[in-house]
Backbone as JSON Lines, residues from 0, in Angstrom:
{"i":0,"aa":"M","n":[-9.51,70.98,57.63],"ca":[-8.52,70.1,57.83],"c":[-8.65,70.03,59.37]}
{"i":1,"aa":"D","n":[-8.19,68.5,59.9],"ca":[-9.29,68.32,61.27],"c":[-7.85,67.62,61.98]}
{"i":2,"aa":"D","n":[-8.31,69.02,63.05],"ca":[-5.97,68.95,63.72],"c":[-6.48,67.87,65.13]}
{"i":3,"aa":"E","n":[-7.82,66.87,64.92],"ca":[-7.53,66.61,65.9],"c":[-6.84,64.81,66.2]}
{"i":4,"aa":"V","n":[-6.66,64.56,66.13],"ca":[-5.73,63.3,67.2],"c":[-6.2,61.91,67.4]}
{"i":5,"aa":"N","n":[-6.99,60.81,67.32],"ca":[-6.7,59.82,67.41],"c":[-6.17,59.07,67.66]}
{"i":6,"aa":"G","n":[-6.17,59.37,69.45],"ca":[-5.01,58.8,70.03],"c":[-5.01,57.14,70.25]}
{"i":7,"aa":"T","n":[-6.42,56.27,69.25],"ca":[-5.83,54.69,70.37],"c":[-5.17,54.33,69.26]}
{"i":8,"aa":"P","n":[-4.62,54.69,67.6],"ca":[-3.61,53.85,67.4],"c":[-2.18,54.49,67.64]}
{"i":9,"aa":"I","n":[-2.05,55.76,68.84],"ca":[-1.02,56.43,68.98],"c":[-0.37,55.16,70.12]}
{"i":10,"aa":"R","n":[-1.47,54.98,71.17],"ca":[-2.38,53.8,72.21],"c":[-1.61,52.3,72.14]}
{"i":11,"aa":"D","n":[-1.81,51.78,70.66],"ca":[-1.42,50.98,70.1],"c":[0.3,50.6,70.11]}
{"i":12,"aa":"L","n":[0.54,51.29,68.8],"ca":[2.31,52.34,69.13],"c":[2.93,52.3,70.41]}
{"i":13,"aa":"A","n":[2.14,52.59,71.79],"ca":[3.66,52.54,72.48],"c":[2.98,51.99,73.26]}
{"i":14,"aa":"T","n":[2.49,50.9,73.56],"ca":[2.57,49.24,73.97],"c":[2.99,48.04,73.37]}
{"i":15,"aa":"G","n":[3.64,48.45,71.87],"ca":[4.52,47.47,71.03],"c":[3.96,46.76,70.36]}
{"i":16,"aa":"D","n":[2.49,46.57,70.32],"ca":[1.98,45.18,70.42],"c":[2.03,45.0,68.73]}
{"i":17,"aa":"V","n":[1.61,46.33,68.5],"ca":[2.4,46.45,66.37],"c":[3.34,46.18,66.36]}
{"i":18,"aa":"L","n":[4.36,45.98,66.98],"ca":[5.29,45.08,66.27],"c":[5.37,43.54,66.11]}
{"i":19,"aa":"D","n":[4.5,43.04,66.45],"ca":[4.47,41.28,65.99],"c":[4.5,41.25,64.62]}
{"i":20,"aa":"H","n":[3.37,42.65,64.1],"ca":[3.59,42.37,62.69],"c":[4.46,43.99,62.42]}
{"i":21,"aa":"P","n":[6.02,44.2,61.87],"ca":[6.27,45.47,61.94],"c":[6.53,46.36,60.51]}
{"i":22,"aa":"R","n":[6.12,47.23,60.44],"ca":[5.32,48.57,59.73],"c":[6.16,49.17,59.5]}
{"i":23,"aa":"N","n":[6.86,50.52,59.51],"ca":[7.37,51.86,59.42],"c":[6.13,52.87,60.01]}
{"i":24,"aa":"L","n":[6.8,53.67,60.2],"ca":[6.06,54.87,60.75],"c":[6.79,55.7,59.84]}
{"i":25,"aa":"V","n":[5.68,56.83,59.79],"ca":[6.41,58.59,59.27],"c":[5.34,58.83,59.77]}
{"i":26,"aa":"L","n":[5.97,60.14,59.77],"ca":[4.97,61.11,60.58],"c":[5.46,62.63,59.71]}
{"i":27,"aa":"I","n":[3.83,62.69,59.44],"ca":[3.98,64.22,58.93],"c":[4.15,65.24,59.21]}
{"i":28,"aa":"G","n":[3.57,66.48,59.13],"ca":[3.19,67.71,59.55],"c":[4.42,68.75,59.4]}
{"i":29,"aa":"G","n":[3.54,69.29,59.66],"ca":[4.37,71.19,60.35],"c":[5.55,70.92,60.89]}
{"i":30,"aa":"T","n":[6.08,72.01,60.48],"ca":[7.52,72.41,61.73],"c":[6.41,72.78,63.26]}
{"i":31,"aa":"G","n":[6.99,72.62,64.49],"ca":[6.59,72.22,65.93],"c":[5.04,71.52,65.82]}
{"i":32,"aa":"T","n":[5.18,70.65,65.5],"ca":[3.89,70.14,65.79],"c":[3.39,68.53,66.28]}
{"i":33,"aa":"G","n":[5.28,68.61,66.49],"ca":[5.16,67.38,67.75],"c":[5.48,65.21,66.98]}
{"i":34,"aa":"K","n":[5.61,66.08,65.5],"ca":[6.11,64.78,65.4],"c":[6.88,64.54,66.13]}
{"i":35,"aa":"T","n":[8.25,64.39,66.36],"ca":[10.05,64.29,66.76],"c":[9.48,64.09,68.32]}
{"i":36,"aa":"R","n":[8.44,64.36,68.65],"ca":[8.55,63.72,70.26],"c":[8.08,63.14,70.59]}
{"i":37,"aa":"L","n":[6.85,62.82,69.58],"ca":[5.58,61.59,69.35],"c":[6.33,60.07,68.62]}
{"i":38,"aa":"A","n":[7.27,61.04,67.59],"ca":[8.17,59.68,67.39],"c":[9.11,59.33,69.11]}
{"i":39,"aa":"V","n":[9.68,59.55,69.35],"ca":[10.88,59.49,70.16],"c":[9.29,58.69,71.4]}
{"i":40,"aa":"G","n":[8.12,59.14,72.01],"ca":[7.71,58.75,73.34],"c":[6.95,57.53,72.71]}
{"i":41,"aa":"I","n":[7.03,57.29,71.35],"ca":[6.77,55.54,70.76],"c":[8.03,55.03,71.77]}
{"i":42,"aa":"A","n":[8.84,55.79,70.25],"ca":[10.02,54.86,70.78],"c":[10.5,53.99,72.39]}
{"i":43,"aa":"R","n":[10.77,55.3,72.95],"ca":[10.6,55.28,74.88],"c":[9.73,54.34,75.41]}
{"i":44,"aa":"A","n":[8.43,53.88,75.33],"ca":[7.19,53.48,75.95],"c":[7.83,51.95,74.66]}
{"i":45,"aa":"C","n":[7.79,52.32,74.1],"ca":[8.09,49.95,73.43],"c":[9.21,49.44,74.38]}
{"i":46,"aa":"I","n":[10.22,50.77,74.17],"ca":[10.99,50.15,75.14],"c":[11.43,49.64,76.55]}
{"i":47,"aa":"R","n":[10.35,50.65,77.59],"ca":[10.03,50.95,78.59],"c":[8.8,49.0,78.69]}
{"i":48,"aa":"N","n":[7.86,48.06,77.49],"ca":[7.6,47.33,77.75],"c":[8.27,46.22,76.98]}
{"i":49,"aa":"G","n":[9.39,46.6,77.34],"ca":[10.56,45.27,77.34],"c":[11.25,45.26,75.72]}
{"i":50,"aa":"R","n":[10.42,45.5,74.22],"ca":[10.67,46.01,72.9],"c":[12.07,46.87,72.52]}
{"i":51,"aa":"R","n":[12.55,46.75,71.06],"ca":[13.87,47.68,70.65],"c":[12.71,49.02,70.43]}
{"i":52,"aa":"G","n":[13.65,50.19,70.11],"ca":[13.15,50.88,69.61],"c":[14.23,51.91,69.28]}
{"i":53,"aa":"R","n":[13.81,52.39,67.82],"ca":[15.2,53.69,67.74],"c":[14.47,54.6,66.67]}
{"i":54,"aa":"F","n":[14.91,55.61,66.62],"ca":[14.47,56.81,66.3],"c":[14.77,57.56,64.98]}
{"i":55,"aa":"F","n":[15.46,58.27,64.32],"ca":[15.95,58.58,63.3],"c":[15.08,60.2,62.37]}
{"i":56,"aa":"N","n":[16.19,60.56,62.72],"ca":[14.53,62.11,62.11],"c":[15.4,61.51,60.03]}
{"i":57,"aa":"G","n":[14.88,62.66,59.6],"ca":[14.79,62.5,57.97],"c":[16.63,62.2,57.49]}
{"i":58,"aa":"V","n":[17.14,63.53,57.63],"ca":[18.69,63.35,57.22],"c":[19.32,62.35,57.75]}
{"i":59,"aa":"D","n":[19.38,61.95,59.17],"ca":[20.36,60.83,59.64],"c":[19.89,59.53,58.67]}
{"i":60,"aa":"L","n":[18.12,59.65,58.5],"ca":[18.18,58.25,58.37],"c":[18.1,57.87,57.26]}
{"i":61,"aa":"V","n":[18.26,59.03,56.56],"ca":[18.62,58.74,54.18],"c":[20.33,58.91,54.43]}
{"i":62,"aa":"N","n":[21.15,59.32,55.51],"ca":[22.79,59.06,55.85],"c":[22.81,58.09,56.24]}
{"i":63,"aa":"K","n":[22.29,57.32,56.93],"ca":[22.7,55.99,56.84],"c":[22.57,55.08,56.32]}
{"i":64,"aa":"L","n":[20.83,55.31,55.97],"ca":[21.25,54.06,54.47],"c":[21.77,54.14,53.66]}
{"i":65,"aa":"D","n":[22.51,55.31,53.28],"ca":[23.09,55.7,51.57],"c":[25.03,55.1,52.22]}
{"i":66,"aa":"A","n":[24.95,55.0,53.62],"ca":[25.9,54.55,54.15],"c":[26.37,53.12,53.79]}
{"i":67,"aa":"E","n":[24.88,52.66,54.37],"ca":[24.59,50.81,54.41],"c":[24.65,50.61,52.92]}
{"i":68,"aa":"A","n":[24.57,51.32,52.27],"ca":[24.33,50.87,50.73],"c":[25.24,50.88,50.15]}
{"i":69,"aa":"R","n":[26.44,52.73,50.4],"ca":[27.96,52.3,49.67],"c":[28.72,51.4,50.31]}
{"i":70,"aa":"A","n":[28.79,49.9,51.74],"ca":[29.44,49.56,51.99],"c":[28.84,48.15,51.47]}
{"i":71,"aa":"A","n":[28.36,48.27,51.05],"ca":[26.92,46.84,50.57],"c":[27.75,46.66,49.42]}
{"i":72,"aa":"A","n":[28.05,47.54,48.24],"ca":[28.37,47.91,47.36],"c":[29.88,47.31,47.16]}
{"i":73,"aa":"R","n":[30.55,48.17,47.84],"ca":[31.94,47.57,48.53],"c":[32.24,46.02,48.53]}
{"i":74,"aa":"T","n":[31.87,45.36,49.14],"ca":[32.05,43.7,49.5],"c":[30.9,43.0,48.46]}
């Protein structure tokens, strides 16, 4: 397995330019590989560049989506 990271896509994410055509970003890797640090860093860089950013870990995201789905079902 190649452990090197191509920095170009990460820099593109950090500028926020990719947000003109939003897509989801999922970081996959083992424990301690820097997924959370990278996600938070990208969100902070986007915010510094005048964009909006939000970070969720997997459990919190699923809980939020579930709560929103339940609320929508009640209305």
